[in-house]
Short mmCIF file of C-alpha atoms and ligand atoms in Angstrom, two decimals:
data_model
loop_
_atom_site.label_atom_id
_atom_site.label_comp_id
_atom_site.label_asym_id
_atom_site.label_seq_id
_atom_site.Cartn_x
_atom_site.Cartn_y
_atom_site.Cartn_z
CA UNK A 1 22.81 40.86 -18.78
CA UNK A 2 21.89 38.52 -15.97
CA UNK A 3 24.46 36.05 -15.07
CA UNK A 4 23.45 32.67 -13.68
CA UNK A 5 24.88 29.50 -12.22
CA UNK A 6 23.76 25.85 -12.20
CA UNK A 7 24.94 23.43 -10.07
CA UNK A 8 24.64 20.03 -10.45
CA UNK A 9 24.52 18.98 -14.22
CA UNK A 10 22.11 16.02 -14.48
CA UNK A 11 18.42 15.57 -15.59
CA UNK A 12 17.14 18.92 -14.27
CA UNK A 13 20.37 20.73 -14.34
CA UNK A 14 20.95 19.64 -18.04
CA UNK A 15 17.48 20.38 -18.88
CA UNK A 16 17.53 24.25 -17.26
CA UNK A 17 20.80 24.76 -19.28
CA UNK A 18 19.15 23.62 -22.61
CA UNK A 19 16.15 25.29 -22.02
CA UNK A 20 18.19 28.69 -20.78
CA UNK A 21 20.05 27.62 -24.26
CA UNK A 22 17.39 27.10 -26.47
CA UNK A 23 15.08 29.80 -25.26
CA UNK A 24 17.68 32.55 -24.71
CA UNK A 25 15.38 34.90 -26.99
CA UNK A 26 12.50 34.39 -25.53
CA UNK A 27 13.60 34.92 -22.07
CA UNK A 28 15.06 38.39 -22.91
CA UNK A 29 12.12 39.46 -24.16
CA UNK A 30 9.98 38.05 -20.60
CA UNK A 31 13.10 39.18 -18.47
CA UNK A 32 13.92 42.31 -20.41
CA UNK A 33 17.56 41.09 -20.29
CA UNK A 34 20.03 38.03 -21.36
CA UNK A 35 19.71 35.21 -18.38
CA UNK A 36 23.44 33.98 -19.12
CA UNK A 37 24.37 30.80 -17.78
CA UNK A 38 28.22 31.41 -16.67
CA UNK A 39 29.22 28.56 -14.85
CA UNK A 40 28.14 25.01 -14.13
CA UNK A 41 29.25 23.15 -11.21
CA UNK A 42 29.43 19.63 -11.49
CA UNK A 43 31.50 17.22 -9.74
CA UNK A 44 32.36 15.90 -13.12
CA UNK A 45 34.65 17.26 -16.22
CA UNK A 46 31.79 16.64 -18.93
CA UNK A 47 34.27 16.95 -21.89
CA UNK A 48 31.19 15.60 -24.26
CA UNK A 49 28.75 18.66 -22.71
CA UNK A 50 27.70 21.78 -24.75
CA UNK A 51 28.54 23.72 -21.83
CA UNK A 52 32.24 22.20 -20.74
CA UNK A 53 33.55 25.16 -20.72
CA UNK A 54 31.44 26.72 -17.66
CA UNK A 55 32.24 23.86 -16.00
CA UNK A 56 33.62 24.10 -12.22
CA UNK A 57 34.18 22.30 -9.15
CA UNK A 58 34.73 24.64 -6.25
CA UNK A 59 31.61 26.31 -5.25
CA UNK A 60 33.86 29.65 -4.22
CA UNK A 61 34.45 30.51 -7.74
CA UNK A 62 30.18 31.16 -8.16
CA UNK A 63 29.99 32.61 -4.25
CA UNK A 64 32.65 35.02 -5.03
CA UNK A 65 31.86 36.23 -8.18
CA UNK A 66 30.32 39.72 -7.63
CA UNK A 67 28.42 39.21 -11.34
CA UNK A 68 26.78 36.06 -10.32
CA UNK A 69 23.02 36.90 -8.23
CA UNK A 70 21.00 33.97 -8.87
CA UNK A 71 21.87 30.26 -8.95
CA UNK A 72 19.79 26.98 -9.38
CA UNK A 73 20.85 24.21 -7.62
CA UNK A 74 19.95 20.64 -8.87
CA UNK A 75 22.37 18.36 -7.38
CA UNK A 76 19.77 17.05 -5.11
CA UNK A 77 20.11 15.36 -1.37
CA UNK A 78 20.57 16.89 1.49
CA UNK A 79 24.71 17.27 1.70
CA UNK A 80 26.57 19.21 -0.29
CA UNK A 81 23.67 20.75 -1.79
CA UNK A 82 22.49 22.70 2.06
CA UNK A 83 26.24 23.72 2.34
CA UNK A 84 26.27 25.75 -0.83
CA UNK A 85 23.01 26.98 -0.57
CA UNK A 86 23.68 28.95 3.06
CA UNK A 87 27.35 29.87 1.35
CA UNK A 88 25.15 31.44 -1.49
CA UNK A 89 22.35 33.07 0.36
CA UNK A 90 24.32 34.29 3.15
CA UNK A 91 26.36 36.32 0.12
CA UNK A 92 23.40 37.43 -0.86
CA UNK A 93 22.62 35.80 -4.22
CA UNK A 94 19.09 34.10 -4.82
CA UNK A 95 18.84 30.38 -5.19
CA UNK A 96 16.40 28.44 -6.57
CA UNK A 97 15.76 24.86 -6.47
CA UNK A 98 14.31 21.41 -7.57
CA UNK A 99 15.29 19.61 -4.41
CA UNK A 100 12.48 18.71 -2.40
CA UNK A 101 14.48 16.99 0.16
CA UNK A 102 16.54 19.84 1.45
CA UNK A 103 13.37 22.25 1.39
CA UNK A 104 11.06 19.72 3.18
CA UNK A 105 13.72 19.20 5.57
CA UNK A 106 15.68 22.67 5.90
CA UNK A 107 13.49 24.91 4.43
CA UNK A 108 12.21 26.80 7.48
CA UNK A 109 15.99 27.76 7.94
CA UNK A 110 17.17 28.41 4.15
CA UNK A 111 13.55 31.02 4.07
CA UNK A 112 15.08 32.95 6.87
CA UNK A 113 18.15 33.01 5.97
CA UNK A 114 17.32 34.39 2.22
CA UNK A 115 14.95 37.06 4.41
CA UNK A 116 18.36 37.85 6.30
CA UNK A 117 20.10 38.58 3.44
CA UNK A 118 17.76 40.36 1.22
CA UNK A 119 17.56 37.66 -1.79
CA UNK A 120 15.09 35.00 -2.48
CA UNK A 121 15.02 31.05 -1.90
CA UNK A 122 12.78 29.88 -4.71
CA UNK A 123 11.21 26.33 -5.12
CA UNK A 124 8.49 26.00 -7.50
CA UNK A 125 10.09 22.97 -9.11
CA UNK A 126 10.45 20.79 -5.92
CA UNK A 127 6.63 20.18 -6.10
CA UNK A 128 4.97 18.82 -9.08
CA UNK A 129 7.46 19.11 -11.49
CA UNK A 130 6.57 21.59 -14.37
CA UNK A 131 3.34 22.43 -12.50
CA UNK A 132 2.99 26.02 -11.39
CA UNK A 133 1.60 25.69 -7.90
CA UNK A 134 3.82 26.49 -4.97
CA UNK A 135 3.14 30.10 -6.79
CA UNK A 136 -0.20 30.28 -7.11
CA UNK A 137 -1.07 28.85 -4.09
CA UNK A 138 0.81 31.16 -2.14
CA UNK A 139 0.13 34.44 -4.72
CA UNK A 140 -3.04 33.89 -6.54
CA UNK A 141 -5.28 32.17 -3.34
CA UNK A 142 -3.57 33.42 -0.51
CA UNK A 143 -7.00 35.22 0.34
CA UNK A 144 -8.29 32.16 1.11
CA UNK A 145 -8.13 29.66 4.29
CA UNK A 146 -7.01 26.03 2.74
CA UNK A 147 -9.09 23.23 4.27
CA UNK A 148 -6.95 20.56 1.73
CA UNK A 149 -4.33 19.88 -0.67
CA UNK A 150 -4.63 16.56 -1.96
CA UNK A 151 -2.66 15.49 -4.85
CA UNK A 152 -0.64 12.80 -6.81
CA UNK A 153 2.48 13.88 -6.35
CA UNK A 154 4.86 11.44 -7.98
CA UNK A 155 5.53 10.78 -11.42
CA UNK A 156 7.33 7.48 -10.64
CA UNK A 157 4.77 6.01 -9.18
CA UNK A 158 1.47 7.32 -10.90
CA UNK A 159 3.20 5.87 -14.09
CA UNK A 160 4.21 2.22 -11.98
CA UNK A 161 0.36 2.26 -11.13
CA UNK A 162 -1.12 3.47 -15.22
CA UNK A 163 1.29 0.70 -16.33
CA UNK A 164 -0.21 -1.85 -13.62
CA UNK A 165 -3.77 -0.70 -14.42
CA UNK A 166 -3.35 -1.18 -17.90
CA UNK A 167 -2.59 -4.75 -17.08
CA UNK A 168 0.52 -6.90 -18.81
CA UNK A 169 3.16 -5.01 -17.38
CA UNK A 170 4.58 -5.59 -13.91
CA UNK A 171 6.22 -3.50 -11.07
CA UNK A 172 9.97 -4.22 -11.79
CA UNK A 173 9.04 -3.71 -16.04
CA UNK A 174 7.16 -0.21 -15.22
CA UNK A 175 10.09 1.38 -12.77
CA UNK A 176 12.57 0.56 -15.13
CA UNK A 177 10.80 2.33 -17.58
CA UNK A 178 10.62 5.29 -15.41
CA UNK A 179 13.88 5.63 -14.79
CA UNK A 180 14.89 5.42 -18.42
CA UNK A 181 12.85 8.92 -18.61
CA UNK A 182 14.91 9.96 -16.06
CA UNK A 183 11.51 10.28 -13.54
CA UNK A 184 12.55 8.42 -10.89
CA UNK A 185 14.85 9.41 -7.80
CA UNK A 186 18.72 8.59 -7.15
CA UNK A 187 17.59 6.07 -5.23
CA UNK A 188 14.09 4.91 -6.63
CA UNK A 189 13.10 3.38 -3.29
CA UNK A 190 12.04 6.98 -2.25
CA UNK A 191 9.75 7.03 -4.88
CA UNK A 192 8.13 3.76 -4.64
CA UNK A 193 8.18 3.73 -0.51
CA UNK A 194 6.01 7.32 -0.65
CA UNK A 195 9.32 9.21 0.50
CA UNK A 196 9.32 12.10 -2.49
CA UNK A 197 5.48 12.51 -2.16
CA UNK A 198 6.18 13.02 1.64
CA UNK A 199 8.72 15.58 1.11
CA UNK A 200 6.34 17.57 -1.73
CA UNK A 201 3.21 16.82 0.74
CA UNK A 202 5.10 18.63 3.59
CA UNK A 203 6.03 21.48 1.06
CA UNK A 204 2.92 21.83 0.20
CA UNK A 205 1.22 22.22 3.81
CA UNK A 206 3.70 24.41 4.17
CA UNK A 207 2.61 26.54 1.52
CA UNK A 208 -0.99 26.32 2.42
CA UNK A 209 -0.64 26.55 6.30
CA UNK A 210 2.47 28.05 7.24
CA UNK A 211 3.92 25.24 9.31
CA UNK A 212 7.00 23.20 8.01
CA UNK A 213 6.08 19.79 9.23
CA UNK A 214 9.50 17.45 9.58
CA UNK A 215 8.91 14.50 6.95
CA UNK A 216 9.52 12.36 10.09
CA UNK A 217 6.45 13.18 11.43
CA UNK A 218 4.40 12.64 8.28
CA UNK A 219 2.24 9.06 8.15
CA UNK A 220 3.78 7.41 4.89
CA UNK A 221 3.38 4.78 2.91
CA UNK A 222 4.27 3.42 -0.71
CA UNK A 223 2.97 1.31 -3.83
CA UNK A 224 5.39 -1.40 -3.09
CA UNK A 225 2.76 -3.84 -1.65
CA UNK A 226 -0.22 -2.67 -4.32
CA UNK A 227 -1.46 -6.08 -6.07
CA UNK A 228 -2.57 -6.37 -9.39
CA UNK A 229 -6.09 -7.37 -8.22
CA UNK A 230 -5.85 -4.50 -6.05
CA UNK A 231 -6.01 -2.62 -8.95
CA UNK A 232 -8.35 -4.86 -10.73
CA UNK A 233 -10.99 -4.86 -7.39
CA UNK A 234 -11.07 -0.34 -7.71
CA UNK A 235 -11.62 -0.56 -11.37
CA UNK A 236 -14.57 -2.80 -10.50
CA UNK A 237 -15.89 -0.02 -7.99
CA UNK A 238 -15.20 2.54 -10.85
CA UNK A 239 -11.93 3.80 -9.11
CA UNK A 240 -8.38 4.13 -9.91
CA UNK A 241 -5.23 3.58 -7.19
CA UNK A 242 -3.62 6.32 -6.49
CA UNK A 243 -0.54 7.48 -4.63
CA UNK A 244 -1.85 10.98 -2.70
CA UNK A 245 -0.39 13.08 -1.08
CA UNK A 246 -3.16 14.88 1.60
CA UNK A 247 -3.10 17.69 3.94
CA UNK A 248 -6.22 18.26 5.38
CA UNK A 249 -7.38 20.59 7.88
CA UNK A 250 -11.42 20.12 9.81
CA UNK A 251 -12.23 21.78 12.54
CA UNK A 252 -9.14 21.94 15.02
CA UNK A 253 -7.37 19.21 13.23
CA UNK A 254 -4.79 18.71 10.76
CA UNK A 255 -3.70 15.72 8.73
CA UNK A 256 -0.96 15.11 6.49
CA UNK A 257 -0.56 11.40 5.20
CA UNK A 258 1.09 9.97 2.10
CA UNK A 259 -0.92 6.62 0.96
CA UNK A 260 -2.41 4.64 -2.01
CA UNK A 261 -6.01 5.50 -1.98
CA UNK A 262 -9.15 4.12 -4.26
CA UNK A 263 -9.93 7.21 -5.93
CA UNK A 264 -13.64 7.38 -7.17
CA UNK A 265 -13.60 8.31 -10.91
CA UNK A 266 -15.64 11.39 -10.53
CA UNK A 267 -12.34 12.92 -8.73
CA UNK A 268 -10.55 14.63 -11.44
CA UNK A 269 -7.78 12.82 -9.77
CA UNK A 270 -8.60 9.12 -10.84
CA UNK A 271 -7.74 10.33 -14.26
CA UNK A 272 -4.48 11.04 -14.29
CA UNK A 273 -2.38 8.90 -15.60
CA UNK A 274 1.34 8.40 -16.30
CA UNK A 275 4.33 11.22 -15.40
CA UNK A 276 1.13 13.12 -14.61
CA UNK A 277 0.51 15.07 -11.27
CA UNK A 278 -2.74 16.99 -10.41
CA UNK A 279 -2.63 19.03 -6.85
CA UNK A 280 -6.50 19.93 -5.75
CA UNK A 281 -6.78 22.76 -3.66
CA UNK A 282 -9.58 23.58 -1.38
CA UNK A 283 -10.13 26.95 -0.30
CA UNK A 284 -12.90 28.77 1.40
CA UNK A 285 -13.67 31.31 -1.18
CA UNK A 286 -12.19 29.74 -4.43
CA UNK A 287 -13.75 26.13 -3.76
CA UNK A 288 -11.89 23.69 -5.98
CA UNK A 289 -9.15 24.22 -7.56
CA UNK A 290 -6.88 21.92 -9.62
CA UNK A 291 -3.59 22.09 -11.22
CA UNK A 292 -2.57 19.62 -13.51
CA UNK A 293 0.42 18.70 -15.84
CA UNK A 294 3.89 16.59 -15.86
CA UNK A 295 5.45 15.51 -12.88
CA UNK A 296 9.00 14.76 -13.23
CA UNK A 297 11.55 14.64 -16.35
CA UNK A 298 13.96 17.69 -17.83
CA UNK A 299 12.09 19.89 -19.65
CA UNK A 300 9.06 19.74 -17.84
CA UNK A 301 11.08 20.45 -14.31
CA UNK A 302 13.70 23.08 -16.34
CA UNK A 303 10.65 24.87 -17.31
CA UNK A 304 9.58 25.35 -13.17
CA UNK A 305 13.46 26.09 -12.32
CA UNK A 306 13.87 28.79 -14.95
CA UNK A 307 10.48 30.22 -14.03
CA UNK A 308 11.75 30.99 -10.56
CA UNK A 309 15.28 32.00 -12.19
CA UNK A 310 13.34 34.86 -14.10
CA UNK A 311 11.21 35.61 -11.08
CA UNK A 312 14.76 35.92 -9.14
CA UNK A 313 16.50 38.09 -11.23
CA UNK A 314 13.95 40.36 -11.22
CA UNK A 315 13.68 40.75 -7.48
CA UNK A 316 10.68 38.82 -7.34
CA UNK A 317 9.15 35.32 -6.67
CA UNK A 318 7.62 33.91 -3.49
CA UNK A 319 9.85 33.85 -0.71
CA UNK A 320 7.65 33.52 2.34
CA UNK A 321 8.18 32.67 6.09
CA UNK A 322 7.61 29.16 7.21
CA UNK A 323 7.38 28.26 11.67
CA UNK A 324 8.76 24.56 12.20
CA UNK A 325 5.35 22.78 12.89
CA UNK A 326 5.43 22.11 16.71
CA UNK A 327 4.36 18.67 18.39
CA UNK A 328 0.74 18.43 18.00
CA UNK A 329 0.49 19.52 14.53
CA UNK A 330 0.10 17.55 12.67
CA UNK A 331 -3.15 16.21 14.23
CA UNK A 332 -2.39 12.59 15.84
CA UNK A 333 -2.83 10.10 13.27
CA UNK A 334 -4.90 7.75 14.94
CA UNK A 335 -7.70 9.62 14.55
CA UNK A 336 -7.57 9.76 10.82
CA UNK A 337 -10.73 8.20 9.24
CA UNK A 338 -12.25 7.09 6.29
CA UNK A 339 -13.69 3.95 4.23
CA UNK A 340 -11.37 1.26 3.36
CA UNK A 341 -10.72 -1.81 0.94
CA UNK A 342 -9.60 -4.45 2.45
CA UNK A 343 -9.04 -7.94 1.23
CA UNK A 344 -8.61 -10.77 3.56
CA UNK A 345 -7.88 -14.67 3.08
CA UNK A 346 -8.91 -17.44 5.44
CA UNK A 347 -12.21 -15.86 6.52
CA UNK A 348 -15.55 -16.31 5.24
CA UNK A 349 -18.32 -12.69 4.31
CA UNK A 350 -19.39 -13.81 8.17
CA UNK A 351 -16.55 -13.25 10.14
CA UNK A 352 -15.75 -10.04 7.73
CA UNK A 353 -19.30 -8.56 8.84
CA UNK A 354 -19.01 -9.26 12.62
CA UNK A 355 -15.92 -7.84 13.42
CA UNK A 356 -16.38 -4.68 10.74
CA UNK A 357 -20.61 -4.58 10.82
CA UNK A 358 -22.36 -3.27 7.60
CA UNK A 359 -19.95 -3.68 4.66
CA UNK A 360 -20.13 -3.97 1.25
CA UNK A 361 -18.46 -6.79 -0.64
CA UNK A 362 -16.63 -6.63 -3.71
CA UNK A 363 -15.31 -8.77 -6.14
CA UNK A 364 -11.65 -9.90 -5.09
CA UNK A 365 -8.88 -12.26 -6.27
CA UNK A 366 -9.56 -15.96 -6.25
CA UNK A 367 -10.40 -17.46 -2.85
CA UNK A 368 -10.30 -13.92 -1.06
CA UNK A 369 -13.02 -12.23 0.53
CA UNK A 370 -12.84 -7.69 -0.24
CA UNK A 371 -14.85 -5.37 0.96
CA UNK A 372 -15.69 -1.93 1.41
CA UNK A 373 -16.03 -0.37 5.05
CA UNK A 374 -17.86 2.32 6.49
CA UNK A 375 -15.36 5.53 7.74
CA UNK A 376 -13.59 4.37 10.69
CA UNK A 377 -10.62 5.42 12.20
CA UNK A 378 -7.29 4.37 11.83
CA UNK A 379 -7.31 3.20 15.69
CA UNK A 380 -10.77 1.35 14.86
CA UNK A 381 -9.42 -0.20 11.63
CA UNK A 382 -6.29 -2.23 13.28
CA UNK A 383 -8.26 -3.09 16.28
CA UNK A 384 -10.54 -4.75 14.32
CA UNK A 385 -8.07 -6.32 11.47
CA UNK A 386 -6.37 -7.57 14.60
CA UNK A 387 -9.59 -9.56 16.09
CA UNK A 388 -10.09 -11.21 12.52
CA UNK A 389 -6.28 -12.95 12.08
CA UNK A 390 -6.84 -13.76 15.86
CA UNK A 391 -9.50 -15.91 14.08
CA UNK A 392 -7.33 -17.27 11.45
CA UNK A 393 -7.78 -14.69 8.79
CA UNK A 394 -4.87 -13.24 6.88
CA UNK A 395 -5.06 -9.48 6.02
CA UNK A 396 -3.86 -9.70 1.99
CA UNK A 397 -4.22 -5.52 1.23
CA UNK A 398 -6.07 -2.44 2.93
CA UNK A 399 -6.20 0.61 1.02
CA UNK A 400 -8.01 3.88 2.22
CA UNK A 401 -10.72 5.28 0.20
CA UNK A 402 -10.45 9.25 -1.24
CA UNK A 403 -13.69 11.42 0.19
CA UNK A 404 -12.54 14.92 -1.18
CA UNK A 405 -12.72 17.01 1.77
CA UNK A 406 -15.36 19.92 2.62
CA UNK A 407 -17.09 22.04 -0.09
CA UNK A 408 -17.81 25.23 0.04
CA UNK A 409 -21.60 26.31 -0.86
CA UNK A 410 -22.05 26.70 -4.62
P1 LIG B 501 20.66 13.74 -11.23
O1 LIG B 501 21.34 12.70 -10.41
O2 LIG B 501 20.35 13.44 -12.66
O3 LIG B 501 21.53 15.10 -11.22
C1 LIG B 501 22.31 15.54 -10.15
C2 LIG B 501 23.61 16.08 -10.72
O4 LIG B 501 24.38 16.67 -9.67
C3 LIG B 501 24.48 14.99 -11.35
O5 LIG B 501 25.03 15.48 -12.53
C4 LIG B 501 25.54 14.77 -10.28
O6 LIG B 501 26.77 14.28 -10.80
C5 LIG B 501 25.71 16.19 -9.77
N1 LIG B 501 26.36 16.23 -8.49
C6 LIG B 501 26.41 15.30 -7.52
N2 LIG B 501 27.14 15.74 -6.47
C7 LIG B 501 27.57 16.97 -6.80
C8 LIG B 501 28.39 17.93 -6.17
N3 LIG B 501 28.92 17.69 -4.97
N4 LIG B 501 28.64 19.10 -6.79
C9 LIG B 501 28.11 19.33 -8.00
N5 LIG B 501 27.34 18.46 -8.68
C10 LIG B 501 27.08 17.29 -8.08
O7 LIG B 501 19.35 14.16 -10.45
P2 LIG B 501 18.04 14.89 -11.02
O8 LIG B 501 18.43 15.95 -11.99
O9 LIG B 501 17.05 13.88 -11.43
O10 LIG B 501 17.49 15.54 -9.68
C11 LIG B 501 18.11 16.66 -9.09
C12 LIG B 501 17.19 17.19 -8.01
O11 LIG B 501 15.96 17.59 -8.62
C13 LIG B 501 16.79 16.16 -6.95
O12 LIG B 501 16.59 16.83 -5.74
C14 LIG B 501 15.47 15.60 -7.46
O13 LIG B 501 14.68 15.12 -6.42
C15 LIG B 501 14.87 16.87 -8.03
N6 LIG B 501 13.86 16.67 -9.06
C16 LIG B 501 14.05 15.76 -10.06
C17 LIG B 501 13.12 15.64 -11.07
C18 LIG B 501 13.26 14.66 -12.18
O14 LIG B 501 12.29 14.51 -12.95
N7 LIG B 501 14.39 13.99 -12.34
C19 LIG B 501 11.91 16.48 -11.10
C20 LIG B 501 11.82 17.42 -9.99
C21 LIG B 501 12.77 17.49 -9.03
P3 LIG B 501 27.01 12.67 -10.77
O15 LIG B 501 25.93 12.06 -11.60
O16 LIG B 501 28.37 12.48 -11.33
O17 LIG B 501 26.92 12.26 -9.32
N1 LIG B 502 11.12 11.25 -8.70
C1 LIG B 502 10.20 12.33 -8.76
C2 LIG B 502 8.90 11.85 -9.34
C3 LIG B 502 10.76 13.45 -9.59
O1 LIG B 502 8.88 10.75 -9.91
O2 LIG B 502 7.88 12.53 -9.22
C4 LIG B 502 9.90 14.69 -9.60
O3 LIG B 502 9.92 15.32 -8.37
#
């Protein structure tokens, strides 16, 4: 019998131990043995918990238990959760984890150590929740060379933007409602600012090319300044608003950016809609490929955590090596380009057409002149916003547009 540890008791610890609970059958016959949850670490008593009896509060009594080998830590944040994770893997037992934060941010480090000590540092659920791809991306493709991984990559915020696009419900009405299903961060500004998609978008470059790239250094923005005739203006170009997450790699250069984009609704992407994520991956043999399925809440997360608890116990899983991304990679961001929506106030189609040349314009908010440009670069883009509120205009929203990358030949 395989004895296990959770730490951190809340919506994707509690969900692992129901699922270990509810499922215990069924994961005997995929492990070929009992997975028995033996203790849960949680800084509180729980006396109302099914499992208050495995309840304790000093990691030492799980790092110095000889019976314990694998451990799923779900406490989240960077501090204590990075403490007991070297304590455990430098004592040899396996961890694996939903916290995106510490592996975006440590989890060049925590792979070597695992290496070091011959046991495994697992993290299939930090990236798109109950989605298997950190595994097949790294297992099933790895004969391929990735060109892009674009995805939506928050639950939070793809179901703000369905609840937005649906119309009647605002901002404030549709995160509150995501936190109820126990979607949304700690701190829900990390959701809405672009922050989690940042950490899962530098997870999965990582994956794809190797290189951890420090969030830091990762372009990001949120939803927080998306209008509701945003929305409205990409649903009359028959696209949605999206939150992506993109890591794309052309010729000698490689970007990584978190933004809202218009996605064109003949990207699989455009559709998804609510707690939904959908990571496509471009590679040069396999072409497309996209994964799709729910983003965020217990079960669907417990389901990714106890995958890589089974894959642990066993001796296996993906445990690769990552390099810490050095200063020019990613690719300078300046240099990014693509089309954009922009909406601007104070200016008439005139002054739009000078300063940006051939456009086309869309229909905007009241009194507000949108438009679609050509690609241009993120350098070209402010210059040129710049030289029209010199002239009195008043930039109201710009939002990139998605171009899926490169395509292989049919
Ligand atoms: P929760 O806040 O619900 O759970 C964290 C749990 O850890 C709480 O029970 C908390 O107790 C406990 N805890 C806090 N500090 C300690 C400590 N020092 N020792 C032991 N336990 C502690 O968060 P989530 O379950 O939502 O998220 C956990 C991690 O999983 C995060 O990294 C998150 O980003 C990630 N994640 C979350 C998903 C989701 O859908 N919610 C999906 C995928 C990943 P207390 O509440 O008393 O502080
Ligand atoms: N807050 C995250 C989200 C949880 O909404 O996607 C899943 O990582």
């Amino acid at each position: 019998m395989a004895k296990i540890a959770i730490m951190g008791l809340g919506v994707v610890g509690g969900g692992t131990a129901d699922l270990l609970t509810e499922n215990r059958e069924r994961l005997r016959k995929s492990c070929g043995e009992y997975l028995d949850l033996k203790y849960v670490l949680d800084v509180r008593d729980l006396p109302e918990s099914p499992y208050r009896d495995l309840i304790v509060h000093d990691i030492s009594a799980i790092v110095n238990d000889p019976e314990v080998s694998v451990v799923a830590e779900t406490i989240g944040g960077l501090h204590p959760a990075y403490d007991y994770t070297v304590a455990l893997l430098s004592a040899g037992k396996s961890v694996v984890t939903s916290n995106k934060q510490l592996v975006s941010e440590h989890g060049a480090e925590l792979l070597a150590l695992a290496k070091a000590h011959g046991c495994r540092y697992l993290f299939e659920a930090s990236t798109g929740g109950g989605i298997p791809v950190i595994g097949p991306i790294s297992r099933d493709l790895s004969g391929n060379e990735f060109s892009e991984i674009s995805g939506i990559l928050n639950g939070t915020t793809n179901y703000i933007l369905t609840r937005m696009k649906g119309g009647g419900v605002g901002f404030e009405t549709a995160l509150s409602e995501a936190q109820k299903k126990g979607y949304a961060e700690r701190d829900p500004s990390a959701d809405v600012e672009g922050v989690d998609a940042c950490r899962k978008i530098a997870i999965l470059a990582a994956t794809a090319f190797g290189k951890l790239i420090p969030p830091s250094r990762i372009h990001t923005e949120g939803i927080t300044a998306i209008r509701q005739s945003d929305v409205a203006a990409a649903a009359s170009v028959h696209a949605a608003v999206k939150l992506l997450g993109r890591a794309i790699r052309r010729g000698g250069e490689c970007f990584v950016l978190v933004a809202p984009f218009f996605v064109p609704d003949d990207s699989p992407l455009s559709h998804v809609d609510g707690v939904y994520n959908a990571i496509s991956v471009t590679g040069n043999y396999v072409g497309d490929v996209t994964f799709y399925g729910r983003g965020a809440g217990a079960k669907a997360t417990a389901s990714a955590v106890v995958s890589d608890l089974i894959a642990a116990t066993a001796g296996g899983g993906v445990s690769p090596v990552w390099e810490t991304a050095d200063e020019g990679f990613p690719t300078e961001f300046g240099t990014f380009s693509c089309p954009r929506y922009l909406a601007f106030s104070g200016v008439d189609r005139n002054a739009v057409r000078v300063v940006f040349g051939e456009v086309e314009f869309i229909r905007g908010a009241e009194g507000e002149v949108a438009c679609l440009t050509p690609n241009m670069t993120e350098r070209e883009c402010a210059d040129a916003i710049a030289r029209l509120t010199v002239g009195g205009g008043q930039l109201l929203s710009a939002i990139r547009v998605y171009e899926s990358g490169d395509r292989p030949e049919a």
